[in-house]
Coordinates of C-alpha atoms in Angstrom, one line a residue:
X1 CA 21.1 37.3 -39.1
X2 CA 20.7 35.7 -35.7
X3 CA 19.6 39.1 -34.3
X4 CA 17.0 39.3 -37.0
X5 CA 15.6 35.9 -36.1
X6 CA 15.6 36.7 -32.4
X7 CA 13.8 39.9 -33.2
X8 CA 10.7 38.1 -34.4
X9 CA 10.7 35.4 -31.7
X10 CA 9.5 37.8 -29.0
X11 CA 8.5 41.5 -28.8
X12 CA 11.4 43.9 -28.2
X13 CA 12.3 47.5 -28.9
X14 CA 13.1 46.8 -32.6
X15 CA 9.6 45.5 -33.1
X16 CA 8.1 48.5 -31.3
X17 CA 10.0 50.8 -33.5
X18 CA 9.3 48.9 -36.8
X19 CA 5.6 48.3 -36.2
X20 CA 4.4 52.0 -36.5
X21 CA 6.8 52.5 -39.5
X22 CA 5.3 49.5 -41.3
X23 CA 1.8 50.6 -40.3
X24 CA 2.3 54.1 -41.7
X25 CA 3.9 52.7 -44.9
X26 CA 0.8 50.4 -45.3
X27 CA -1.4 53.5 -45.0
X28 CA 0.5 55.3 -47.7
X29 CA 0.4 52.2 -50.0
X30 CA -3.3 52.0 -49.5
X31 CA -3.8 55.6 -50.4
X32 CA -1.5 55.4 -53.4
X33 CA -2.9 52.3 -54.9
X34 CA -6.5 52.5 -53.9
X35 CA -7.6 56.0 -53.0
X36 CA -10.2 57.4 -55.4
X37 CA -11.0 61.0 -56.3
X38 CA -13.9 60.8 -53.9
X39 CA -11.6 60.1 -51.0
X40 CA -12.6 56.4 -50.8
X41 CA -10.1 53.6 -50.4
X42 CA -10.5 50.3 -52.2
X43 CA -8.1 48.2 -50.1
X44 CA -7.0 49.2 -46.5
X45 CA -3.8 47.4 -45.6
X46 CA -2.7 48.8 -42.2
X47 CA -5.0 46.7 -40.1
X48 CA -3.2 43.6 -41.4
X49 CA 0.0 44.9 -39.7
X50 CA -1.6 45.1 -36.3
X51 CA -3.4 41.8 -36.7
X52 CA -0.1 40.1 -37.8
X53 CA 1.7 41.3 -34.7
X54 CA -1.1 40.0 -32.5
X55 CA -1.2 36.6 -34.2
X56 CA 2.5 36.2 -34.5
X57 CA 3.3 37.1 -30.8
X58 CA 0.1 35.4 -29.6
X59 CA -1.3 38.6 -28.0
X60 CA 1.9 39.6 -26.1
X61 CA 2.2 43.4 -25.5
X62 CA -1.2 43.8 -27.3
X63 CA -1.8 47.1 -25.5
X64 CA 1.5 48.5 -26.7
X65 CA 0.9 47.4 -30.3
X66 CA -2.6 48.9 -30.1
X67 CA -1.2 52.3 -28.9
X68 CA 1.5 52.4 -31.6
X69 CA -0.9 51.6 -34.4
X70 CA -3.5 54.0 -33.0
X71 CA -1.0 56.8 -33.2
X72 CA 0.2 55.8 -36.6
X73 CA -3.5 55.6 -37.8
X74 CA -4.3 59.0 -36.5
X75 CA -1.3 60.5 -38.2
X76 CA -2.1 58.8 -41.5
X77 CA -5.8 60.1 -41.4
X78 CA -5.0 63.7 -40.4
X79 CA -4.5 64.9 -44.0
X80 CA -8.2 64.0 -44.9
X81 CA -9.9 64.2 -41.4
X82 CA -10.0 66.2 -38.3
X83 CA -8.3 65.0 -35.2
X84 CA -11.5 63.9 -33.5
X85 CA -12.7 62.0 -36.6
X86 CA -9.2 60.5 -37.1
X87 CA -9.2 59.3 -33.5
X88 CA -12.7 57.7 -33.8
X89 CA -11.8 56.0 -37.1
X90 CA -8.6 54.7 -35.6
X91 CA -10.6 53.4 -32.6
X92 CA -12.9 51.6 -35.0
X93 CA -9.8 50.0 -36.7
X94 CA -8.5 48.8 -33.3
X95 CA -11.9 47.3 -32.5
X96 CA -11.8 45.5 -35.9
X97 CA -8.4 43.9 -35.4
X98 CA -9.0 43.0 -31.7
X99 CA -12.4 41.4 -32.6
X100 CA -10.7 39.3 -35.4
X101 CA -7.9 38.2 -33.0
X102 CA -10.4 37.2 -30.3
X103 CA -12.7 35.4 -32.7
X104 CA -9.7 33.4 -34.2
X105 CA -8.6 32.5 -30.7
X106 CA -12.1 31.5 -29.7
X107 CA -12.3 29.3 -32.9
X108 CA -8.8 27.9 -32.1
X109 CA -7.5 28.9 -35.5
X110 CA -3.8 28.5 -35.9
X111 CA -1.9 31.7 -36.8
X112 CA 0.2 29.7 -39.3
X113 CA -2.8 29.4 -41.6
X114 CA -1.3 26.2 -42.9
X115 CA -4.6 24.3 -42.8
X116 CA -7.5 25.1 -45.0
X117 CA -9.9 25.0 -42.0
X118 CA -7.7 27.7 -40.3
X119 CA -7.9 29.8 -43.4
X120 CA -11.7 29.5 -43.4
X121 CA -11.9 30.5 -39.8
X122 CA -9.6 33.5 -40.5
X123 CA -11.8 34.6 -43.4
X124 CA -15.0 34.4 -41.3
X125 CA -13.5 36.1 -38.2
X126 CA -11.8 38.9 -40.1
X127 CA -13.0 39.9 -43.6
X128 CA -16.6 38.7 -42.9
X129 CA -17.6 39.3 -39.3
X130 CA -15.2 41.9 -37.8
X131 CA -14.9 44.0 -40.9
X132 CA -18.7 44.0 -41.2
X133 CA -19.1 45.2 -37.6
X134 CA -16.4 47.9 -38.0
X135 CA -18.0 48.9 -41.3
X136 CA -21.2 49.8 -39.4
X137 CA -19.2 51.7 -36.7
X138 CA -17.1 53.5 -39.3
X139 CA -20.1 54.4 -41.4
X140 CA -21.7 55.9 -38.2
X141 CA -18.6 58.0 -37.5
X142 CA -18.4 59.2 -41.1
X143 CA -22.1 59.9 -41.2
X144 CA -21.7 62.1 -38.1
X145 CA -18.9 64.2 -39.6
X146 CA -20.3 64.0 -43.2
X147 CA -24.0 63.8 -43.1
X148 CA -24.2 64.0 -46.9
X149 CA -22.5 60.6 -47.3
X150 CA -24.7 57.5 -48.1
X151 CA -24.6 55.4 -45.0
X152 CA -25.0 52.0 -46.7
X153 CA -22.5 52.8 -49.4
X154 CA -19.9 53.9 -46.8
X155 CA -20.6 50.8 -44.7
X156 CA -20.2 48.5 -47.7
X157 CA -17.0 50.2 -49.0
X158 CA -15.5 50.1 -45.5
X159 CA -16.5 46.5 -45.0
X160 CA -14.8 45.4 -48.2
X161 CA -11.7 47.6 -48.1
X162 CA -10.8 46.6 -44.6
X163 CA -11.8 42.9 -45.2
X164 CA -9.7 42.8 -48.4
X165 CA -6.7 44.4 -46.7
X166 CA -6.7 41.7 -44.0
X167 CA -7.4 38.9 -46.5
X168 CA -4.6 39.6 -48.9
X169 CA -1.9 41.1 -46.6
X170 CA -2.2 39.1 -43.4
X171 CA -1.3 35.7 -44.9
X172 CA 1.6 37.2 -46.7
X173 CA 3.0 38.8 -43.5
X174 CA 2.4 35.7 -41.4
X175 CA 4.1 33.3 -43.8
X176 CA 7.0 35.7 -44.3
X177 CA 7.6 35.9 -40.6
X178 CA 7.4 32.1 -40.3
X179 CA 10.3 31.9 -42.7
X180 CA 9.0 28.6 -44.2
X181 CA 11.3 27.8 -47.2
X182 CA 10.2 25.3 -49.8
X183 CA 12.4 24.2 -52.7
X184 CA 10.7 24.6 -56.0
X185 CA 11.6 22.4 -58.9
X186 CA 11.3 24.9 -61.7
X187 CA 9.8 23.9 -65.0
X188 CA 9.7 25.9 -68.3
X189 CA 5.9 26.2 -67.9
X190 CA 6.3 27.7 -64.5
X191 CA 8.7 30.4 -65.8
X192 CA 6.4 31.2 -68.7
X193 CA 3.3 31.5 -66.4
X194 CA 5.2 33.6 -63.9
X195 CA 6.5 35.9 -66.6
X196 CA 3.0 36.3 -68.1
X197 CA 1.4 37.0 -64.7
X198 CA 4.1 39.5 -63.7
X199 CA 4.1 41.3 -67.1
X200 CA 0.3 41.6 -67.0
X201 CA 0.3 42.9 -63.4
X202 CA 3.0 45.5 -64.3
X203 CA 1.0 46.7 -67.3
X204 CA -2.2 47.1 -65.1
X205 CA -0.2 48.9 -62.4
X206 CA 1.4 51.3 -64.8
X207 CA -1.9 52.1 -66.5
X208 CA -0.4 51.9 -69.9
X209 CA -1.9 54.3 -72.5
X210 CA -1.8 54.2 -76.3
X211 CA -3.1 57.1 -78.4
X212 CA -4.5 58.7 -75.3
X213 CA -6.5 55.7 -74.3
X214 CA -5.9 53.0 -71.7
X215 CA -4.9 49.6 -72.9
X216 CA -7.9 47.4 -72.2
X217 CA -6.7 44.8 -69.7
X218 CA -9.2 42.5 -67.9
X219 CA -8.1 41.3 -64.4
X220 CA -10.0 38.0 -64.9
X221 CA -7.2 37.0 -67.3
X222 CA -5.0 36.6 -64.2
X223 CA -7.1 34.0 -62.5
X224 CA -5.9 30.9 -64.5
X225 CA -2.2 31.7 -64.3
X226 CA -2.4 32.6 -60.6
X227 CA -4.2 29.3 -59.9
X228 CA -1.4 27.5 -61.8
X229 CA 1.2 29.3 -59.7
X230 CA -0.8 28.6 -56.5
X231 CA -0.7 24.8 -57.1
X232 CA 3.0 24.9 -57.9
X233 CA 4.5 27.5 -55.5
X234 CA 4.4 28.1 -51.7
X235 CA 1.7 29.9 -49.8
X236 CA 4.0 32.9 -49.3
X237 CA 4.7 33.4 -53.0
X238 CA 1.1 32.9 -53.8
X239 CA 0.1 35.5 -51.2
X240 CA 2.7 37.9 -52.7
X241 CA 1.2 37.4 -56.1
X242 CA -2.3 37.9 -54.9
X243 CA -1.3 41.2 -53.1
X244 CA 0.5 42.6 -56.2
X245 CA -2.4 41.7 -58.5
X246 CA -5.0 43.2 -56.0
X247 CA -3.0 46.4 -55.7
X248 CA -2.6 46.7 -59.4
X249 CA -6.4 46.2 -60.0
X250 CA -7.1 48.8 -57.3
X251 CA -4.7 51.2 -58.9
X252 CA -6.5 50.8 -62.3
X253 CA -9.9 51.6 -60.8
X254 CA -8.5 54.5 -58.6
X255 CA -7.2 56.3 -61.6
X256 CA -10.5 56.0 -63.5
X257 CA -10.0 52.8 -65.6
X258 CA -13.1 50.6 -65.7
X259 CA -11.8 47.1 -66.3
X260 CA -15.2 45.6 -65.7
X261 CA -17.1 47.6 -68.3
X262 CA -19.0 50.9 -68.4
X263 CA -20.8 51.5 -65.0
X264 CA -21.0 54.1 -62.3
X265 CA -17.9 54.8 -60.2
X266 CA -19.2 53.2 -57.1
X267 CA -20.3 50.1 -59.0
X268 CA -16.8 49.9 -60.5
X269 CA -15.4 50.0 -57.0
X270 CA -17.8 47.3 -55.8
X271 CA -17.1 45.0 -58.7
X272 CA -13.3 45.5 -58.1
X273 CA -13.7 44.6 -54.5
X274 CA -15.8 41.6 -55.3
X275 CA -13.2 40.4 -57.9
X276 CA -10.3 40.8 -55.4
X277 CA -12.3 39.0 -52.7
X278 CA -13.1 36.0 -55.0
X279 CA -9.6 36.0 -56.6
X280 CA -7.9 36.1 -53.2
X281 CA -10.0 33.3 -51.6
X282 CA -9.6 31.0 -54.6
X283 CA -5.9 31.5 -55.1
X284 CA -5.0 31.5 -51.4
X285 CA -7.3 28.6 -50.7
X286 CA -5.7 26.6 -53.5
X287 CA -2.2 27.3 -52.3
X288 CA -3.0 26.4 -48.6
X289 CA -4.9 23.3 -49.7
X290 CA -1.9 22.2 -51.8
X291 CA 0.5 22.9 -49.0
X292 CA -1.7 21.0 -46.6
X293 CA -1.9 18.0 -48.9
X294 CA 1.9 18.1 -49.3
X295 CA 2.4 18.3 -45.5
X296 CA -0.1 15.4 -45.0
X297 CA 1.8 13.4 -47.6
X298 CA 5.1 14.1 -45.9
X299 CA 3.6 13.2 -42.5
X300 CA 2.2 10.0 -44.0
X301 CA 5.6 9.2 -45.5
X302 CA 7.2 9.8 -42.1
X303 CA 4.7 7.6 -40.3
X304 CA 5.1 4.9 -43.0
X305 CA 8.9 5.1 -42.6
X306 CA 8.6 4.9 -38.8
X307 CA 6.2 2.0 -39.1
X308 CA 8.5 0.3 -41.6
X309 CA 11.4 0.7 -39.2
X310 CA 9.3 -0.6 -36.3
X311 CA 8.3 -3.6 -38.5
X312 CA 11.8 -4.1 -39.6
X313 CA 13.0 -4.1 -36.0
X314 CA 10.2 -6.5 -35.0
X315 CA 11.0 -8.8 -37.9
X316 CA 14.7 -8.8 -36.9
X317 CA 13.7 -9.6 -33.3
X318 CA 11.4 -12.3 -34.6
X319 CA 14.1 -13.8 -36.7
X320 CA 16.5 -13.7 -33.7
X321 CA 13.8 -15.3 -31.6
X322 CA 13.2 -17.9 -34.2
X323 CA 16.9 -18.6 -34.5
X324 CA 17.1 -18.9 -30.7
X325 CA 14.2 -21.3 -30.7
X326 CA 15.7 -23.4 -33.5
X327 CA 19.0 -23.5 -31.7
X328 CA 17.2 -24.5 -28.4
X329 CA 15.3 -27.2 -30.3
X330 CA 18.5 -28.5 -31.8
X331 CA 20.3 -28.5 -28.5
X332 CA 17.3 -30.1 -26.7
X333 CA 17.1 -32.8 -29.3
X334 CA 20.9 -33.4 -29.0
X335 CA 20.6 -33.4 -25.3
X336 CA 17.8 -36.0 -25.5
X337 CA 20.1 -38.1 -27.7
X338 CA 22.9 -37.8 -25.2
X339 CA 20.6 -38.9 -22.3
X340 CA 19.3 -41.9 -24.3
X341 CA 22.7 -43.0 -25.4
X342 CA 24.2 -42.6 -22.0
X343 CA 21.4 -44.7 -20.5
X344 CA 21.9 -47.4 -23.1
X345 CA 25.7 -47.4 -22.6
X346 CA 25.3 -48.2 -18.9
X347 CA 24.3 -51.8 -19.6
X348 CA 27.2 -53.0 -21.9
X349 CA 29.8 -50.9 -20.2
X350 CA 28.6 -52.1 -16.7
X351 CA 28.7 -55.7 -18.0
X352 CA 32.2 -55.2 -19.3
X353 CA 33.4 -53.6 -16.0
X354 CA 31.9 -56.5 -14.0
X355 CA 33.4 -59.1 -16.3
X356 CA 36.8 -57.4 -16.1
X357 CA 36.6 -57.3 -12.3
X358 CA 35.7 -61.0 -12.1
X359 CA 38.5 -61.9 -14.5
X360 CA 40.9 -59.8 -12.4
X361 CA 40.0 -61.8 -9.3
X362 CA 40.4 -65.1 -11.1
X363 CA 43.8 -64.1 -12.3
X364 CA 44.9 -63.1 -8.8
X365 CA 43.7 -66.5 -7.4
X366 CA 45.5 -68.4 -10.2
X367 CA 48.7 -66.4 -9.4
X368 CA 48.5 -67.4 -5.7
X369 CA 48.0 -71.1 -6.7
X370 CA 51.2 -70.9 -8.8
X371 CA 53.2 -69.4 -6.0
X372 CA 52.2 -72.2 -3.6
X373 CA 52.6 -74.9 -6.2
X374 CA 49.0 -76.0 -5.4
X375 CA 47.7 -75.7 -9.0
X376 CA 46.0 -78.7 -10.6
X377 CA 45.3 -79.3 -14.1
X378 CA 41.5 -79.3 -13.6
X379 CA 41.8 -75.8 -11.9
X380 CA 43.8 -74.6 -14.9
X381 CA 41.3 -75.9 -17.4
X382 CA 38.5 -74.3 -15.4
X383 CA 40.4 -71.0 -15.3
X384 CA 40.9 -71.0 -19.1
X385 CA 37.4 -72.0 -19.8
X386 CA 35.9 -69.3 -17.6
X387 CA 38.4 -66.7 -18.8
X388 CA 37.3 -67.4 -22.4
X389 CA 33.7 -66.9 -21.5
X390 CA 34.4 -63.7 -19.6
X391 CA 36.5 -62.2 -22.4
X392 CA 33.8 -63.1 -24.9
X393 CA 31.2 -61.3 -22.7
X394 CA 33.6 -58.3 -22.4
X395 CA 34.1 -58.2 -26.1
X396 CA 30.4 -58.4 -26.8
X397 CA 29.6 -55.6 -24.3
X398 CA 32.4 -53.4 -25.7
X399 CA 31.2 -54.0 -29.3
X400 CA 27.7 -53.0 -28.3
X401 CA 29.0 -49.8 -26.7
X402 CA 31.1 -49.1 -29.8
X403 CA 28.0 -49.4 -32.0
X404 CA 26.1 -47.0 -29.8
X405 CA 28.9 -44.5 -29.7
X406 CA 29.4 -44.7 -33.5
X407 CA 25.7 -44.1 -34.2
X408 CA 25.5 -41.2 -31.8
X409 CA 28.9 -39.8 -33.0
X410 CA 27.8 -39.6 -36.6
X411 CA 24.4 -38.1 -35.7
X412 CA 26.0 -35.6 -33.3
X413 CA 28.6 -34.6 -35.9
X414 CA 25.9 -34.1 -38.6
X415 CA 23.8 -32.0 -36.3
X416 CA 26.6 -29.6 -35.4
X417 CA 28.5 -29.5 -38.7
X418 CA 27.7 -27.9 -42.0
X419 CA 30.3 -29.9 -43.9
X420 CA 29.2 -31.5 -47.1
X421 CA 29.8 -35.3 -47.6
X422 CA 28.5 -38.3 -49.4
X423 CA 26.3 -40.5 -47.3
X424 CA 23.8 -43.4 -47.5
X425 CA 20.2 -42.3 -46.9
X426 CA 19.4 -45.7 -45.3
X427 CA 22.3 -45.4 -42.9
X428 CA 21.3 -41.9 -41.9
X429 CA 17.6 -42.7 -41.4
X430 CA 18.5 -46.0 -39.6
X431 CA 20.8 -44.2 -37.2
X432 CA 18.2 -41.6 -36.3
X433 CA 15.5 -44.3 -36.0
X434 CA 17.9 -46.4 -33.8
X435 CA 18.5 -43.6 -31.4
X436 CA 14.8 -42.7 -31.5
X437 CA 13.9 -46.2 -30.4
X438 CA 16.4 -46.1 -27.6
X439 CA 14.7 -43.0 -26.2
X440 CA 11.2 -44.2 -26.8
X441 CA 11.0 -47.9 -25.9
X442 CA 7.4 -47.6 -24.6
X443 CA 6.0 -46.3 -27.9
X444 CA 2.6 -47.6 -28.7
X445 CA 3.4 -47.5 -32.4
X446 CA 6.0 -49.0 -34.7
X447 CA 8.6 -47.4 -36.9
X448 CA 9.3 -49.2 -40.2
X449 CA 12.1 -48.3 -42.7
X450 CA 11.9 -49.4 -46.4
X451 CA 14.9 -47.8 -48.1
X452 CA 17.2 -49.5 -50.5
X453 CA 20.8 -49.5 -49.3
X454 CA 22.2 -48.2 -52.6
X455 CA 20.5 -44.8 -52.4
X456 CA 23.0 -42.2 -51.5
X457 CA 23.5 -38.5 -52.0
X458 CA 26.1 -35.7 -51.7
X459 CA 25.0 -33.0 -49.3
X460 CA 24.5 -32.0 -45.7
X461 CA 23.5 -35.0 -43.7
X462 CA 22.7 -32.8 -40.7
X463 CA 20.1 -30.9 -42.6
X464 CA 18.4 -34.1 -43.9
X465 CA 18.7 -35.7 -40.5
X466 CA 17.0 -32.7 -38.9
X467 CA 14.0 -33.1 -41.2
X468 CA 13.8 -36.9 -40.6
X469 CA 14.0 -36.4 -36.8
X470 CA 11.4 -33.6 -36.9
X471 CA 9.0 -35.7 -39.0
X472 CA 9.4 -38.7 -36.7
X473 CA 8.8 -36.5 -33.7
X474 CA 5.8 -34.9 -35.3
X475 CA 4.2 -38.3 -35.8
X476 CA 4.9 -39.2 -32.2
X477 CA 3.4 -36.0 -30.8
X478 CA 0.5 -35.5 -33.2
X479 CA -0.4 -38.5 -35.3
X480 CA -0.2 -41.1 -32.4
X481 CA -1.3 -38.9 -29.5
X482 CA -4.4 -41.1 -29.7
X483 CA -4.6 -44.8 -30.8
X484 CA -5.9 -45.4 -34.3
X485 CA -9.7 -45.4 -34.4
X486 CA -9.9 -48.9 -35.8
X487 CA -7.9 -50.5 -33.0
X488 CA -4.8 -51.2 -35.2
X489 CA -1.4 -50.5 -33.8
X490 CA 0.1 -47.2 -35.0
X491 CA 2.7 -47.4 -37.7
X492 CA 5.1 -44.9 -39.3
X493 CA 6.6 -46.1 -42.5
X494 CA 9.6 -44.4 -44.0
X495 CA 10.2 -45.3 -47.6
X496 CA 12.3 -44.0 -50.5
X497 CA 12.2 -43.9 -54.3
X498 CA 14.8 -42.5 -56.7
X499 CA 15.5 -41.7 -60.3
X500 CA 18.7 -40.5 -61.9
X501 CA 18.7 -37.0 -60.3
X502 CA 16.2 -36.9 -57.4
X503 CA 15.3 -38.8 -54.2
X504 CA 11.8 -38.9 -52.7
X505 CA 11.3 -39.8 -49.1
X506 CA 7.8 -40.6 -47.8
X507 CA 6.8 -40.5 -44.1
X508 CA 3.4 -42.3 -44.0
X509 CA 1.5 -42.9 -40.8
X510 CA -1.9 -44.3 -40.0
X511 CA -2.6 -41.9 -37.2
X512 CA -5.5 -39.6 -36.5
X513 CA -4.8 -37.3 -39.5
X514 CA -5.8 -33.6 -40.0
X515 CA -8.7 -31.6 -41.3
X516 CA -8.3 -29.3 -44.3
X517 CA -7.9 -26.1 -42.3
X518 CA -5.1 -27.5 -40.2
X519 CA -3.4 -29.1 -43.2
X520 CA -3.3 -25.8 -45.0
X521 CA -1.5 -24.0 -42.1
X522 CA 0.7 -26.8 -40.9
X523 CA 3.9 -25.2 -42.3
X524 CA 3.2 -21.7 -40.9
X525 CA 5.8 -20.5 -38.4
X526 CA 4.5 -20.8 -34.8
X527 CA 1.3 -22.6 -35.8
X528 CA 0.6 -25.6 -33.5
X529 CA -2.4 -27.6 -32.4
X530 CA -0.7 -28.1 -29.0
X531 CA -0.4 -24.5 -27.9
X532 CA 0.5 -24.4 -24.2
X533 CA 1.4 -28.1 -24.2
X534 CA 5.0 -27.8 -25.2
X535 CA 4.6 -27.3 -28.9
X536 CA 6.6 -24.4 -30.5
X537 CA 5.1 -24.5 -33.9
X538 CA 8.5 -24.3 -35.6
X539 CA 9.3 -27.9 -36.4
X540 CA 7.5 -28.3 -39.7
X541 CA 8.3 -24.7 -40.6
X542 CA 12.0 -25.4 -40.2
X543 CA 11.6 -28.6 -42.3
X544 CA 9.9 -26.6 -45.1
X545 CA 12.6 -23.9 -45.0
X546 CA 15.4 -26.4 -45.3
X547 CA 13.6 -28.4 -48.0
X548 CA 12.9 -25.4 -50.2
X549 CA 15.7 -22.9 -49.2
X550 CA 18.6 -25.4 -48.8
X551 CA 17.7 -28.5 -50.8
X552 CA 16.0 -26.5 -53.6
X553 CA 13.3 -29.2 -53.3
X554 CA 9.9 -29.5 -51.8
X555 CA 8.1 -30.8 -48.8
X556 CA 4.4 -31.5 -49.2
X557 CA 1.7 -33.1 -47.1
X558 CA -1.6 -35.0 -47.6
X559 CA -3.9 -36.0 -44.8
X560 CA -7.3 -37.3 -44.1
X561 CA -8.9 -37.5 -40.7
X562 CA -9.0 -40.9 -39.1
X563 CA -6.9 -42.3 -42.0
X564 CA -3.5 -40.9 -41.7
X565 CA -0.9 -38.4 -42.9
X566 CA 1.8 -38.6 -45.6
X567 CA 4.7 -36.2 -45.8
X568 CA 6.7 -36.3 -49.1
X569 CA 10.2 -34.8 -49.3
X570 CA 11.8 -34.4 -52.7
X571 CA 15.4 -33.3 -53.3
X572 CA 18.2 -33.7 -55.7
X573 CA 20.9 -36.3 -55.1
X574 CA 23.5 -33.6 -55.1
X575 CA 22.0 -30.4 -53.9
X576 CA 24.6 -28.6 -51.7
X577 CA 27.1 -26.0 -52.7
X578 CA 29.1 -23.4 -50.7
X579 CA 26.2 -21.0 -51.1
X580 CA 23.6 -23.4 -49.8
X581 CA 26.0 -24.4 -47.0
X582 CA 26.2 -20.8 -45.9
X583 CA 22.4 -20.5 -46.2
X584 CA 21.9 -23.5 -44.0
X585 CA 24.2 -22.0 -41.4
X586 CA 22.2 -18.8 -41.5
X587 CA 19.0 -20.7 -41.4
X588 CA 19.7 -22.9 -38.4

């Protein structure tokens, strides 16, 4: 099998041996199926053998193919022509095939004949132009040796029999050599149509007679079923069917049957050739067009699949980038908290250290006075009084540090943990606001909290804290980037309302507000009005994702230019489960 494949990949001795044999067989088939009593041939197949070899091997060893087919052609014509006439007729055939090959190469037609435009170029180059020119030359040769023959009739018969031979046989040979296999999903209708077509073709080929008369079979009956097969089967099977039907019709006319009605013999031949020409072009064109559409569909599917994979990879990269940006934003926010708390801790801890140092010196001085028995009651009273003041100051500083550490500790734990717990909304918002004020003491706007202390919920405080922090930061960066237009001091008011099942948090500012276009896109990922100024465009998108995807709630916004903006966050009092906890972990 491998040797057989290699045989058709490049010319070799097997090809050189097989070519003249196939060429001679094609001559005999042409004579058997289409040679009339007047020594005329309806379909001439051998030229398709030579043309197929040239097209398949792209012109390699063309001179050797020409020599082999020339010899075969001469031998095939000798029974009906002299050696000189056979040589001239063979030369005309060589000219015909060579002209077809050169015209197809000039028109850049593919030898695969897989595109309808390539098939059209082939029909024009071979059956129309080259066969017409060789018909003129062949008629001149025959007129020279047989002056009694009608020049125009001979020319027309030659034109059509050579053109039809190339038209019906070349596509079959080319697609057979290409070895294109197509899986066919058989249907009952396909089998019925195939059996009907094959049966009718066999009847025409056998020239069935009843009571001494031929069964009247009209070839036009085969056009509908062959078209049905052409749009269902491959180009190779369609070409095989066209070839068999064409040879069967030629055989009918060659033996004297007149399937197209009572007319002269030459008119019958002409009508037969016209029928085969029309039949072949329609069926082959339909099969090639169907195959082209299928190939285009497969190519489109392949491109869509490639584009889908590219988009999927891009989406995955985008999600990874978004996750990295979110993580960076969280770490940057936490780092800002660390810096602010560390700065605030310097004062109370520094005071405590200073007081402890002073108290240590006072204790050392008192100890020396005790050793020398120089202590007085007034000194002892002064020592106790100052020690009490110093310890009170130490206690105050340490308590202040403890408060700062506790606030920061809870926020930091909430930011880095996905554990569910019950917490007070006021405590969480106050801690975030407290740390925010520490980091932004020079704000030109105020932060006001109006939340009842008895509002609590069971969920992920880190997720809610992230929304609160992002909305406060959004107000600082956008709402109060400019002072209110009426000269009032900026104010962000965080309030809460609740019913039996839900909590509603409102973040209302009197900042510069937004127009309708900006307000409509504010939750879009990577949308920001501060592009190139440090804005990532992810803050509000993350808030919306958490509110909808994790809380199962909603985050909405209303805004008016030069009036202010209000964000409203609604969520259930108990909204977190193991599933939503995992979702929050995946989200952030």
